[in-house]
Coordinates of C-alpha atoms in Angstrom, one line a residue:
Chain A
X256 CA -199.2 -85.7 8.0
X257 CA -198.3 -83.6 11.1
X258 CA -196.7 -80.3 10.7
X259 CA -193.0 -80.9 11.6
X260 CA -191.7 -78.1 14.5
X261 CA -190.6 -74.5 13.8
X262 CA -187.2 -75.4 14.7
X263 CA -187.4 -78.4 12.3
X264 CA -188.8 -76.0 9.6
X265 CA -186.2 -73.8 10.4
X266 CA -183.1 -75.8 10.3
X267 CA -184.5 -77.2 6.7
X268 CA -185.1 -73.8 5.4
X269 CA -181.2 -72.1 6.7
X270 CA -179.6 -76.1 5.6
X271 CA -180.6 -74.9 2.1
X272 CA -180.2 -71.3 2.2
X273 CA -176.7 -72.2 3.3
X274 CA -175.7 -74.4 0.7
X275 CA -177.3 -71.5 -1.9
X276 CA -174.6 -69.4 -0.5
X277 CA -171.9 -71.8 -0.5
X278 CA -171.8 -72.3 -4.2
X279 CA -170.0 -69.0 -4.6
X280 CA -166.1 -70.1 -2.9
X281 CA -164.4 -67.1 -3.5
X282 CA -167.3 -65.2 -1.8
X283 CA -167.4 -67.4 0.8
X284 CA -164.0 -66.8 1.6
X285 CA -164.1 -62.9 1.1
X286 CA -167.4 -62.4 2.5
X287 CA -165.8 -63.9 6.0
X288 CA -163.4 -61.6 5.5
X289 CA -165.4 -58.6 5.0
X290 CA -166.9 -59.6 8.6
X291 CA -164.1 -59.1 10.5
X292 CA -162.8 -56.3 8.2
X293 CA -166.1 -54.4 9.1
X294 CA -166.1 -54.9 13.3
X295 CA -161.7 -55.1 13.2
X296 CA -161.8 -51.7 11.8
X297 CA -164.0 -50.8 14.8
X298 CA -161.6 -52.4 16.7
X299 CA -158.7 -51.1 15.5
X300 CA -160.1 -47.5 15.7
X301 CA -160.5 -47.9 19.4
X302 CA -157.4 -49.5 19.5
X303 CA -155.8 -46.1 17.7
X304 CA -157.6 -44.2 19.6
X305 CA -157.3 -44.8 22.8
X306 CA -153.5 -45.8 22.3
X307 CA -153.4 -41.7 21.8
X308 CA -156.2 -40.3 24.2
X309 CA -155.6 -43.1 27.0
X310 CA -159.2 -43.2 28.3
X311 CA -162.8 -41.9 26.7
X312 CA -165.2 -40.3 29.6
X313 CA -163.2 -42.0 32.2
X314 CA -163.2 -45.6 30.5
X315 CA -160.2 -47.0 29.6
X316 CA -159.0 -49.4 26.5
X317 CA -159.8 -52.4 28.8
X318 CA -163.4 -51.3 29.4
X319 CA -164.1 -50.3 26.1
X320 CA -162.7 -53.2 24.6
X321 CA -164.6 -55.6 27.1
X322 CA -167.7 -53.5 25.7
X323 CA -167.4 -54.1 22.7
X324 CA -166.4 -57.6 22.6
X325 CA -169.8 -58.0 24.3
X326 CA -171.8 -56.1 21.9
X327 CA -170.1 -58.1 18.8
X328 CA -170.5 -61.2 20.3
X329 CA -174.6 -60.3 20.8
X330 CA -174.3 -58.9 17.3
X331 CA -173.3 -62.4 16.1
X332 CA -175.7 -64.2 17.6
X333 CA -178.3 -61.9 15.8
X334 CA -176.5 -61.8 12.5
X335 CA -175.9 -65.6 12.5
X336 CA -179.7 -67.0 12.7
X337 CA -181.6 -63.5 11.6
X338 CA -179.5 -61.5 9.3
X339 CA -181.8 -62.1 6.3
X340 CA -184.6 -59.7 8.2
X341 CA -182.3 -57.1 6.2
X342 CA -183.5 -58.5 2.7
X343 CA -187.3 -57.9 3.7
X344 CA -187.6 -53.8 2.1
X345 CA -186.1 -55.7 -1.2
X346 CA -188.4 -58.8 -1.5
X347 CA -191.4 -56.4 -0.5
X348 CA -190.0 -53.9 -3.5
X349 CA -189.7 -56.2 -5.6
X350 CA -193.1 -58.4 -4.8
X351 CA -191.3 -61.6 -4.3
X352 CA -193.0 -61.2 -0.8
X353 CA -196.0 -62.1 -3.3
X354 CA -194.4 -65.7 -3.3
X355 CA -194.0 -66.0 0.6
X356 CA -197.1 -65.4 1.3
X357 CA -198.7 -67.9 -1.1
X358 CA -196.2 -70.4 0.8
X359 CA -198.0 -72.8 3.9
X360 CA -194.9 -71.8 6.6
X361 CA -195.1 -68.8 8.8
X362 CA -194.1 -65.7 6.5
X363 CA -191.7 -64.5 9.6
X364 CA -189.9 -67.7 9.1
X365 CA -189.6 -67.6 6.1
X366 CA -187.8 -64.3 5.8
X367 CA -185.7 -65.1 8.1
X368 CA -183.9 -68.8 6.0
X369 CA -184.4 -66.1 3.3
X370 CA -180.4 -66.1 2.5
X371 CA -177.5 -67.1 4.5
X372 CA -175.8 -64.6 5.6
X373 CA -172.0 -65.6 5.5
X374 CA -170.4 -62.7 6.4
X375 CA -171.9 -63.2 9.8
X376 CA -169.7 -66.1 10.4
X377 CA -166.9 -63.7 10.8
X378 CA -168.8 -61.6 13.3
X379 CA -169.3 -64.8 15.1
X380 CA -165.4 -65.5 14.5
X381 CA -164.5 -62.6 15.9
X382 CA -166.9 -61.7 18.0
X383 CA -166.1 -64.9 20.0
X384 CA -162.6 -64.1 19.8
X385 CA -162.8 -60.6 21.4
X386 CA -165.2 -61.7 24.3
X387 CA -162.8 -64.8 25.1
X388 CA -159.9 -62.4 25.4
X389 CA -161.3 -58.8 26.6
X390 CA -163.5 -60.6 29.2
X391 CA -160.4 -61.8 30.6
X392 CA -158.1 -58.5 30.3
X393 CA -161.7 -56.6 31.9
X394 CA -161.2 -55.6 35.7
X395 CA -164.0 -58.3 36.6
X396 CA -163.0 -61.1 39.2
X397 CA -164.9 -63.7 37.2
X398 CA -167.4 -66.2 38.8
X399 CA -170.5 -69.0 37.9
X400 CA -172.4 -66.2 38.5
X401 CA -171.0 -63.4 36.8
X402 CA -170.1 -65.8 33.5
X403 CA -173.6 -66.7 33.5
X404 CA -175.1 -63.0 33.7
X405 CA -172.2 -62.1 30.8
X406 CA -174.3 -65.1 28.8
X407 CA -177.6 -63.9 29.7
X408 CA -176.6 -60.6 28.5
X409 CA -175.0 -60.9 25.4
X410 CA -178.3 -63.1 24.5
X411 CA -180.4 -60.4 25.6
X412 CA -177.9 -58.0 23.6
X413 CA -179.0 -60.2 20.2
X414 CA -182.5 -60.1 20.8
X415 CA -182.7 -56.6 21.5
X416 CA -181.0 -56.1 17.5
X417 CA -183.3 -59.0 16.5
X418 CA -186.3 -56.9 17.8
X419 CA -185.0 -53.5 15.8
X420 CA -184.9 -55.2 12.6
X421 CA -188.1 -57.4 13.3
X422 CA -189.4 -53.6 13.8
X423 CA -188.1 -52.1 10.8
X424 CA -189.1 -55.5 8.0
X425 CA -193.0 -54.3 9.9
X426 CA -192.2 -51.0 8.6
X427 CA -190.9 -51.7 5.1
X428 CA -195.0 -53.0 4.6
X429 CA -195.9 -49.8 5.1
X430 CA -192.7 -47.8 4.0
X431 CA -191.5 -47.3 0.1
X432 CA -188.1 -47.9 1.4
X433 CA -186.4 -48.7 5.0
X434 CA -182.7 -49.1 3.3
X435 CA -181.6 -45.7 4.9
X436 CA -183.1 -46.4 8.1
X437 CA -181.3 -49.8 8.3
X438 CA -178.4 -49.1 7.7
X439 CA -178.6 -45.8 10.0
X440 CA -179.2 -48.2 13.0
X441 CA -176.6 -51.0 12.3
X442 CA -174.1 -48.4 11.5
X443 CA -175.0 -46.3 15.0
X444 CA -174.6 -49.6 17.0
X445 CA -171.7 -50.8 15.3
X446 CA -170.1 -47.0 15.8
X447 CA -171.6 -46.2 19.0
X448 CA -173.1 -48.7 21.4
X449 CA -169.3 -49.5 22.3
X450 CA -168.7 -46.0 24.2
X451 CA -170.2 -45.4 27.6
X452 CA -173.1 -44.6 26.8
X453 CA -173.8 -41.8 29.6
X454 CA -171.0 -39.6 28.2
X455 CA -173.6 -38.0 25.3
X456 CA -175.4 -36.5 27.8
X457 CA -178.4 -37.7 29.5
X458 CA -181.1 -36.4 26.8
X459 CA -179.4 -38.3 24.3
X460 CA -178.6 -41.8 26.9
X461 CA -182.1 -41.7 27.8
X462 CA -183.2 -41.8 24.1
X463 CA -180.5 -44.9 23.7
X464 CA -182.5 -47.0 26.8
X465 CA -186.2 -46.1 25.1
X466 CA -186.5 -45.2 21.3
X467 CA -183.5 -46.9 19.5
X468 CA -182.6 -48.7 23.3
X469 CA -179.0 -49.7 21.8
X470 CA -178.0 -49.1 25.7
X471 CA -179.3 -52.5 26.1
X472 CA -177.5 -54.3 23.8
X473 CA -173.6 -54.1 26.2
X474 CA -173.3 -51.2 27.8
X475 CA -175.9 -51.4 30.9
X476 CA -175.1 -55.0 31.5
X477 CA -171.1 -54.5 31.4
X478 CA -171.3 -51.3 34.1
X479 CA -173.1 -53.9 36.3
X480 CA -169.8 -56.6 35.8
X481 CA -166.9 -53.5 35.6
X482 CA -168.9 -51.9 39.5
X483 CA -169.5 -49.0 36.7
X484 CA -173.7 -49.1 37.4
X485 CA -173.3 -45.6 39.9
X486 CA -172.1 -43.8 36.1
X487 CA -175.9 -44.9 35.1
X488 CA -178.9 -42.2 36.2
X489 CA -181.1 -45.3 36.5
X490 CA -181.8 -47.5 39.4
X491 CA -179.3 -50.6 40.3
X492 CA -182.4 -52.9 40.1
X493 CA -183.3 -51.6 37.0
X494 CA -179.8 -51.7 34.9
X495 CA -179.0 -55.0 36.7
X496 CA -182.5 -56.5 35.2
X497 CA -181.1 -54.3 31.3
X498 CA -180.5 -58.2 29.7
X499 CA -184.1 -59.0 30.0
X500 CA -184.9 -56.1 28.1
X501 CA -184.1 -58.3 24.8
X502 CA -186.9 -60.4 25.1
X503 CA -189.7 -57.4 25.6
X504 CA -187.7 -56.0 22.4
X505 CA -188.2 -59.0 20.0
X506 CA -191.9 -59.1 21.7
X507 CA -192.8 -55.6 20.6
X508 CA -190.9 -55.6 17.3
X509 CA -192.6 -59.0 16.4
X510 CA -195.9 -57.4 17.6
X511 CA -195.5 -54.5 14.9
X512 CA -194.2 -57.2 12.0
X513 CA -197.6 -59.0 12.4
X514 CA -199.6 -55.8 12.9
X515 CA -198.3 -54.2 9.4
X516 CA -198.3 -57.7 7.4
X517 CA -201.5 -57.1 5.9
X518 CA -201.0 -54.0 4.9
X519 CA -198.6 -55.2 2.6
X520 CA -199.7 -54.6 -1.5
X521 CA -198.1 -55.8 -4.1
X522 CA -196.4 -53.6 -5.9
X523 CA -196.3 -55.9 -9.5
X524 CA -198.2 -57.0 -12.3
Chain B
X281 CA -163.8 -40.6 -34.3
X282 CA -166.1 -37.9 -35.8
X283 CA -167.1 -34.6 -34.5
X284 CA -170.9 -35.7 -34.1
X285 CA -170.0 -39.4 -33.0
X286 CA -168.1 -37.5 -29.9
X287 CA -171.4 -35.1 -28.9
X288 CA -173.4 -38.6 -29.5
X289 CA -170.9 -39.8 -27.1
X290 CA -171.1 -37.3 -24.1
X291 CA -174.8 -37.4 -24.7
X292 CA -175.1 -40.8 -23.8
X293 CA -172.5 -40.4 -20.5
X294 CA -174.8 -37.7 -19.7
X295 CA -177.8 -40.0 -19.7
X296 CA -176.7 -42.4 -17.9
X297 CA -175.1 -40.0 -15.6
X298 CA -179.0 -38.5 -15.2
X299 CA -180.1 -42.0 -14.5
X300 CA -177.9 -42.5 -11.7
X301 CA -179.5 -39.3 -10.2
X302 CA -182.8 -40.4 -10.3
X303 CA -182.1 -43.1 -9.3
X304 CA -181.9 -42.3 -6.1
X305 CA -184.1 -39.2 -6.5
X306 CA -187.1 -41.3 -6.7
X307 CA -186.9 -42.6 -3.5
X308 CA -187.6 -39.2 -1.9
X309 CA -188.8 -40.7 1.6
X310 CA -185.1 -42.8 1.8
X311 CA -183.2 -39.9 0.7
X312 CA -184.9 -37.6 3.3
X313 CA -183.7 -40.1 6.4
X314 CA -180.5 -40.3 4.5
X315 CA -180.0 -37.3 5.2
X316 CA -181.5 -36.8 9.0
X317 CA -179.3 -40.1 9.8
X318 CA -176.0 -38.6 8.4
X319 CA -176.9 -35.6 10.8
X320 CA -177.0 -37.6 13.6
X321 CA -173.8 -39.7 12.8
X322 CA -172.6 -36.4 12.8
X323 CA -173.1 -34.9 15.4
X324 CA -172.1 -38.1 17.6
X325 CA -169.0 -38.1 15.9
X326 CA -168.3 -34.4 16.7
X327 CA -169.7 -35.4 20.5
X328 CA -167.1 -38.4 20.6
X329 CA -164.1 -36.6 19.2
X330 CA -165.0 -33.4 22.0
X331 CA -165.4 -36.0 25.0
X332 CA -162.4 -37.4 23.8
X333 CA -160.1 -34.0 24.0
X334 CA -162.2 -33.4 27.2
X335 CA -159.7 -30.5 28.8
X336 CA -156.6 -31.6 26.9
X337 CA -154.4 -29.6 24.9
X338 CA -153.3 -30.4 21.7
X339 CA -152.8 -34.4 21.0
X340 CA -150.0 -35.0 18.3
X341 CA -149.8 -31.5 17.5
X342 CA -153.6 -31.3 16.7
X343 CA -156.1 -29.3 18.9
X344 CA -159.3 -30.4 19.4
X345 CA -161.2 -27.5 16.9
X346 CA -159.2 -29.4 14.4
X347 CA -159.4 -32.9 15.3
X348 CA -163.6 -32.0 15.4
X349 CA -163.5 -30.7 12.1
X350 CA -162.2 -32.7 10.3
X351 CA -164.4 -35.3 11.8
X352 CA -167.5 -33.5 10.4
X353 CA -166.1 -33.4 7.1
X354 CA -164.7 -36.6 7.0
X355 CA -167.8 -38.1 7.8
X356 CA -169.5 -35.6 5.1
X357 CA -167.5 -36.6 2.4
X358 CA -167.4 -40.6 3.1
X359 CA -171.1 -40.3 3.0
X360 CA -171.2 -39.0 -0.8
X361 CA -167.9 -40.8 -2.1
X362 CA -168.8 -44.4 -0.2
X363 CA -172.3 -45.1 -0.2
X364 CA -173.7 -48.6 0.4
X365 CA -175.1 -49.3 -3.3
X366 CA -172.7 -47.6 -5.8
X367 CA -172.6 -49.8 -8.9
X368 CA -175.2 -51.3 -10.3
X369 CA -172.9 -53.3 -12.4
X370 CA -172.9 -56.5 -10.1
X371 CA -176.1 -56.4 -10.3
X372 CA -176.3 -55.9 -14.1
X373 CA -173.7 -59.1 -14.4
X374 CA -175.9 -61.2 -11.6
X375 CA -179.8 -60.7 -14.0
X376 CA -178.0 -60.9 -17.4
X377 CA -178.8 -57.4 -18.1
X378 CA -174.9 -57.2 -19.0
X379 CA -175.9 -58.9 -22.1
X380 CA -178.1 -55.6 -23.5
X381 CA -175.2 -53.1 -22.0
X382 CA -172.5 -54.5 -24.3
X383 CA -174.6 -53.6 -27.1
X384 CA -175.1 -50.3 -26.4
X385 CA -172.8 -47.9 -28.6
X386 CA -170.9 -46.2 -25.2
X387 CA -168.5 -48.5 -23.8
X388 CA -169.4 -50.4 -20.7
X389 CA -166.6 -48.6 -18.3
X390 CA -168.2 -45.0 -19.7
X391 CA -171.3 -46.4 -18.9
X392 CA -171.0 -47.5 -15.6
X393 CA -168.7 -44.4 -14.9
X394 CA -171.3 -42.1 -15.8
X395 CA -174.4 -43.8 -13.3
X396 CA -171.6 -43.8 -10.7
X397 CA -171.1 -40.2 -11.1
X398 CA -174.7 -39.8 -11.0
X399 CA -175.5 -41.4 -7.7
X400 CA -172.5 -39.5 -6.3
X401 CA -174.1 -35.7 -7.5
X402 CA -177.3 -37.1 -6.5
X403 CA -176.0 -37.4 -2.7
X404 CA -174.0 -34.1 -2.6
X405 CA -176.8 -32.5 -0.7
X406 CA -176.8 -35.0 1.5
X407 CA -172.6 -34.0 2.3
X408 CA -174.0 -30.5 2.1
X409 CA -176.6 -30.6 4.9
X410 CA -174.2 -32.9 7.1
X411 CA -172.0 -30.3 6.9
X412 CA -174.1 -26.9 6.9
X413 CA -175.3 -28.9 10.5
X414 CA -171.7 -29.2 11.5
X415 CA -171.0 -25.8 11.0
X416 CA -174.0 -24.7 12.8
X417 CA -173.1 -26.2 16.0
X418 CA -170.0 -24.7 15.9
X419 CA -167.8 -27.5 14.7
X420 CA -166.1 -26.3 11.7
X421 CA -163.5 -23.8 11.1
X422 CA -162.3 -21.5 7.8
X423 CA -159.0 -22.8 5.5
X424 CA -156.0 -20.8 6.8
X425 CA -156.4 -19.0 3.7
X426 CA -158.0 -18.5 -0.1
X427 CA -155.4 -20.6 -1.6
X428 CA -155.8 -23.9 0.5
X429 CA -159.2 -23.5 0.1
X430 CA -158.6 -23.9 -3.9
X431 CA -156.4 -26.8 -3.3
X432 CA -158.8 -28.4 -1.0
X433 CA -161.5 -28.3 -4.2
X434 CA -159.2 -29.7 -6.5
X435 CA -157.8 -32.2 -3.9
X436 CA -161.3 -33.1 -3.0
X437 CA -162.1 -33.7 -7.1
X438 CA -158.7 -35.8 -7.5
X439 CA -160.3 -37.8 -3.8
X440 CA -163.7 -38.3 -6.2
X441 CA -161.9 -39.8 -9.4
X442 CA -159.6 -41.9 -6.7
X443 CA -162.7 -43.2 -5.3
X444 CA -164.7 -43.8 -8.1
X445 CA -162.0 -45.5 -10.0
X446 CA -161.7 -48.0 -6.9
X447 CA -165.3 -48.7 -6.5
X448 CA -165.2 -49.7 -9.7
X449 CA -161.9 -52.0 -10.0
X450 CA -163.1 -53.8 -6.8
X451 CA -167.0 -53.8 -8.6
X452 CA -165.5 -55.7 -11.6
X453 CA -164.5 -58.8 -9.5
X454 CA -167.7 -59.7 -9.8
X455 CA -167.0 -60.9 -13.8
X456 CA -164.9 -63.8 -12.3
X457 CA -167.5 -64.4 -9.0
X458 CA -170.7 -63.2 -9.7
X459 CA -170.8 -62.5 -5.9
X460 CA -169.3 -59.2 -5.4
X461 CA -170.6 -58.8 -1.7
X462 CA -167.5 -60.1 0.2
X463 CA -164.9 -57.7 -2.1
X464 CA -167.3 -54.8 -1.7
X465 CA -167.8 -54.8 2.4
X466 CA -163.8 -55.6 2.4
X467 CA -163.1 -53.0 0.6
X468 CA -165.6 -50.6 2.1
X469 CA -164.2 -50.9 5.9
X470 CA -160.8 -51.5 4.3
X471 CA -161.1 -48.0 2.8
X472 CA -163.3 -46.3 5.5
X473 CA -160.0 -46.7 8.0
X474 CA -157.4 -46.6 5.5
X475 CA -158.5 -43.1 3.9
X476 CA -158.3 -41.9 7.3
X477 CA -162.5 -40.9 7.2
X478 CA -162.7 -42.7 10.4
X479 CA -159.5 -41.0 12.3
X480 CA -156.9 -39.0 10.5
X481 CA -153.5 -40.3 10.1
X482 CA -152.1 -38.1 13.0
X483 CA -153.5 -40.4 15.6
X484 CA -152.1 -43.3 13.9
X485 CA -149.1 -45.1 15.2
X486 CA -145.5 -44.9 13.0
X487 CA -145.9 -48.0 11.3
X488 CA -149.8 -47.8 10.4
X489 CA -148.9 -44.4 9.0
X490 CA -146.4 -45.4 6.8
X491 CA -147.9 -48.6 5.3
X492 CA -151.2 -46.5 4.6
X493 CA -149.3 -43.9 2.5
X494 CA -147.9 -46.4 0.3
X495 CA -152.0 -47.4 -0.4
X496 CA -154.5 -45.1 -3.2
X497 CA -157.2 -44.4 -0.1
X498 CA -155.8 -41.7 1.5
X499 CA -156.7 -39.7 -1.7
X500 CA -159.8 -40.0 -0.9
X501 CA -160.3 -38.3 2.2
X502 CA -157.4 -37.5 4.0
X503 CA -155.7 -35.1 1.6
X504 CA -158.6 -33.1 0.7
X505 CA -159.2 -32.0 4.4
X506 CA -155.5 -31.9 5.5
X507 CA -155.4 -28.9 3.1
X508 CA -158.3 -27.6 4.1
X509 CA -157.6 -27.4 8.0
X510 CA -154.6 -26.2 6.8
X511 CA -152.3 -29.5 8.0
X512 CA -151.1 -29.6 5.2
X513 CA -149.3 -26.7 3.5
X514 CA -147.3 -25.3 0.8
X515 CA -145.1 -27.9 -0.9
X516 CA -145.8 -30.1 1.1
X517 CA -149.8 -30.2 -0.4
X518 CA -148.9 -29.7 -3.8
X519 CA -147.0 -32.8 -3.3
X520 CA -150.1 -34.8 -2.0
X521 CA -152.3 -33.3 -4.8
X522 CA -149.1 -34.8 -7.1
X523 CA -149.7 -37.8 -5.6
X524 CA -153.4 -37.9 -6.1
X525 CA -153.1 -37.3 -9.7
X526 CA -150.7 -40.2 -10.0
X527 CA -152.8 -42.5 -8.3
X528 CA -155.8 -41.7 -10.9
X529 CA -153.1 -42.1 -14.1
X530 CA -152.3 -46.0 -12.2
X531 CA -155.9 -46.8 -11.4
X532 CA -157.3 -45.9 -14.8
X533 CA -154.6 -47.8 -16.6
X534 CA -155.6 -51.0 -14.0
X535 CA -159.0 -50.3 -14.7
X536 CA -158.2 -50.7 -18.6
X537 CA -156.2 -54.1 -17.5
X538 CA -159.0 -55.4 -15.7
X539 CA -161.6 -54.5 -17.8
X540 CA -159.6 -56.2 -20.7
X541 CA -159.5 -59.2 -19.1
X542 CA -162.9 -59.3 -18.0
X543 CA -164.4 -58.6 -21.5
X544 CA -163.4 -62.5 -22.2
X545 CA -165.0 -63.9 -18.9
X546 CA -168.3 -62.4 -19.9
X547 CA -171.3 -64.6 -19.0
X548 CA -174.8 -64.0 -19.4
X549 CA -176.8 -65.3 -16.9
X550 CA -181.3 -66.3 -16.9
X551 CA -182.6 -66.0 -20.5

């Protein structure tokens, strides 16, 4: 019998980890909720904030919002089809890996239709939302061209997160625990990547385009649509090229996943 | 009940309140980036709310030395009172464990109360370092004087019991869902902004301001470092602490309700 596709393998594997999760109603309902509570309360904090201070390093509420409408939006797209990579330090804890690896479909895969998670759907609701409505209150003059680069970006945005927590499930192998770690870098992106990034100082913006490269993710790609790219001490080439950066991301972080898998032990009887 | 059966009794919420501790102690190598990662949330906060002044003068009345301070701590204090895995009493409910719990001669509430408290002494040096950082780089500043500094400590222990108690209301839904994730990350964000850890209630708009102090989460954080930056004073304080207290009296006696209630919806789940 032939193998069927990894996006047929996939799409059976997330159908049932779907309908797992939608046996709970009232946790599907809440768990929605929870997604927008958790980015509106980011949104609303701007909102607060910038109702009071008028603009943050020279940005104002229409530029922030705009980035971070992009960088929920990419956030969504990574939540949506990868946010089960979080589960991997507990299944490795715990040994279930044990049972994944005994399984004949690409471990990788496998993690990832682990669980479905449904508070992502209200990421994607939102995240949506924002980016419908901020892209069009943003100071851009909006073309085919520009639209499509917004696309390309907020893609490359998802991969670059998709990458980070590829890395880290590589590192939990190796690591007792990553929980910390995790939620260290979701938390920084979901409190931080939304600023202009340049205003901590270039030390600390360089370290946001190399070692946790959460500059990627909105921020480079919206100075190049706000005509914001001379605020960026990197060449125009180079911040204009920032949404292919996802795909080198994912690359490397999948290259340390499969480096580290056999170093996994079980830690059971 | 006895004199003995009431030592057996504290005993036993000191066990479990020892269990909570190490259970987070044993994971040495999390705790340690815990702690380095709070730092650094830190110290962007403090970076954000300085940018943010930038030149200005004082914004609703508060100056920037304040507005950074109370950033540090606010962040500090979420850390211990909020952290991402609190109860293990979904959990307990989820693998059936509940079933052995009930059986055990402490009530279930003290039990669960006492791990809680554990996990929350277990991550004060996490608050500690967080803050002995923030006050290294210049970002705190002393109580106006010895006796808001008192208040602070008692405000801050009326914020814990107001925290806990909440955690563990919203924990209990999971008697009537088994899924408790939803509730939990509502509540958590819900509370994070509503307690004001995110951005005190001076920046906050009439109407925001107003429906928040009619809610329990501004116990939490907001009145304990009010007082002690000194925002809040005199009557005024006493008042909030007033109001604090209250809020425990009403959110134990809900607790009680709940927990009532839940007793009959008991399932044991796996065998």
């Amino acid at each position: 019998m032939a193998e069927p596709s990894w996006l047929r393998q996939y799409l059976i594997l997330e159908r049932a980890a779907l309908r797992a999760q939608l046996q709970y109603r009232v946790n599907f309902w809440t768990t929605l909720m929870g997604g927008v509570a958790f980015q509106g309360t980011q949104l609303l904090f701007l909102g607060v904030l910038l109702g009071k201070f008028g603009v943050i390093a020279g940005w104002g509420f229409p530029e922030v919002a705009f980035v971070f409408a992009m960088r929920l939006a990419s956030h969504a797209l990574y939540v949506v089809p990868f946010g089960a990579l979080m589960l991997t330090d507990e299944m490795v804890r715990d040994g279930e890996f044990d049972r994944v690896l005994l399984r004949p479909v690409n471990p990788f895969l496998q993690l990832v239709t682990r669980r479905f998670s449904l508070m992502s759907l209200g990421d994607a609701l939102l995240g949506v939302g924002a980016l419908v409505i901020f892209s069009r209150q943003a100071p851009v003059d909006w073309d085919a061209v520009k639209i499509a680069y917004l696309l390309l970006a907020v893609l490359g945005g998802s991969l670059i997160e998709t990458g980070i927590a590829t890395f880290f499930c590589g590192l939990s192998f190796v690591a007792t625990s990553t929980f910390s770690l995790r939620i260290f870098a979701d938390s920084s992106i979901t409190q931080f990547s939304g600023y202009p990034l340049t205003m901590f100082g270039r030390p600390a913006f360089y370290a946001f385009c190399t070692a946790f490269p959460m500059a990627f993710i909105s921020f480079l790609p919206a100075t190049v649509l706000l005509h914001r790219t001379s605020d960026v001490p990197l060449p125009i080439w180079l911040t204009t090229a920032s949404p292919l950066a996802g795909a080198l991301a994912l690359t490397l972080g999948y290259a340390f996943f499969t480096r580290m898998m056999p170093k996994y032990t079980s830690p059971g009887s | 009940m006895s004199t003995a059966e009431q030592a057996a009794r504290i005993r036993a919420f000191r066990g479990m309140t020892r269990a909570g501790t190490r259970s987070l102690l044993i994971y040495r190598g999390d705790l340690l980036t815990g702690a380095v990662t709070l730092v650094i949330q830190v110290v962007l906060a403090i970076a954000v709310w300085r940018i943010v002044y930038g030149d200005r003068g004082p914004v609703a009345g508060v100056d920037v030395h304040t507005a950074v301070a109370y950033a540090a701590i606010a962040a500090c204090l979420q850390s211990v009172l909020l952290p991402w895995q609190f109860s293990s009493l979904p959990m307990r409910i989820r693998n059936g464990q509940i079933a052995t719990d009930l059986t055990r001669p402490l009530g279930l509430m003290w039990q669960v109360l006492g791990q809680n408290f554990g996990v929350l002494l277990g991550r004060l040096p996490l608050g500690a370092i967080g803050l002995a950082v923030a006050g290294v780089i210049g970002a705190l500043v002393l109580p106006p004087s010895g006796g808001a500094f008192l208040l602070s400590l008692v405000a801050t222990v009326a914020g814990v019991l107001v925290a806990m108690l909440c955690n563990l209301i919203v924990s209990m839904v999971t008697f009537w869902t088994f899924e408790v994730g939803g509730p939990l990350i509502v509540y958590r964000f819900g509370s994070a902004f509503l307690s004001g850890s995110l951005i005190p209630l001076w920046f906050m708009p009439g109407w925001l301001r107003s429906s928040v102090e009619w809610l329990p989460f501004q116990a939490q954080v907001y009145t304990p470092v009010s007082i002690y930056l000194g925002r809040l004073r005199g009557g005024e304080a006493l008042a909030l602490v007033g109001v604090q207290l209250l809020w425990v009296v009403v959110l134990a006696v809900l607790l009680e309700l709940v927990w009532r209630r839940a007793r009959h919806k008991v399932v044991v789940q796996g065998g």
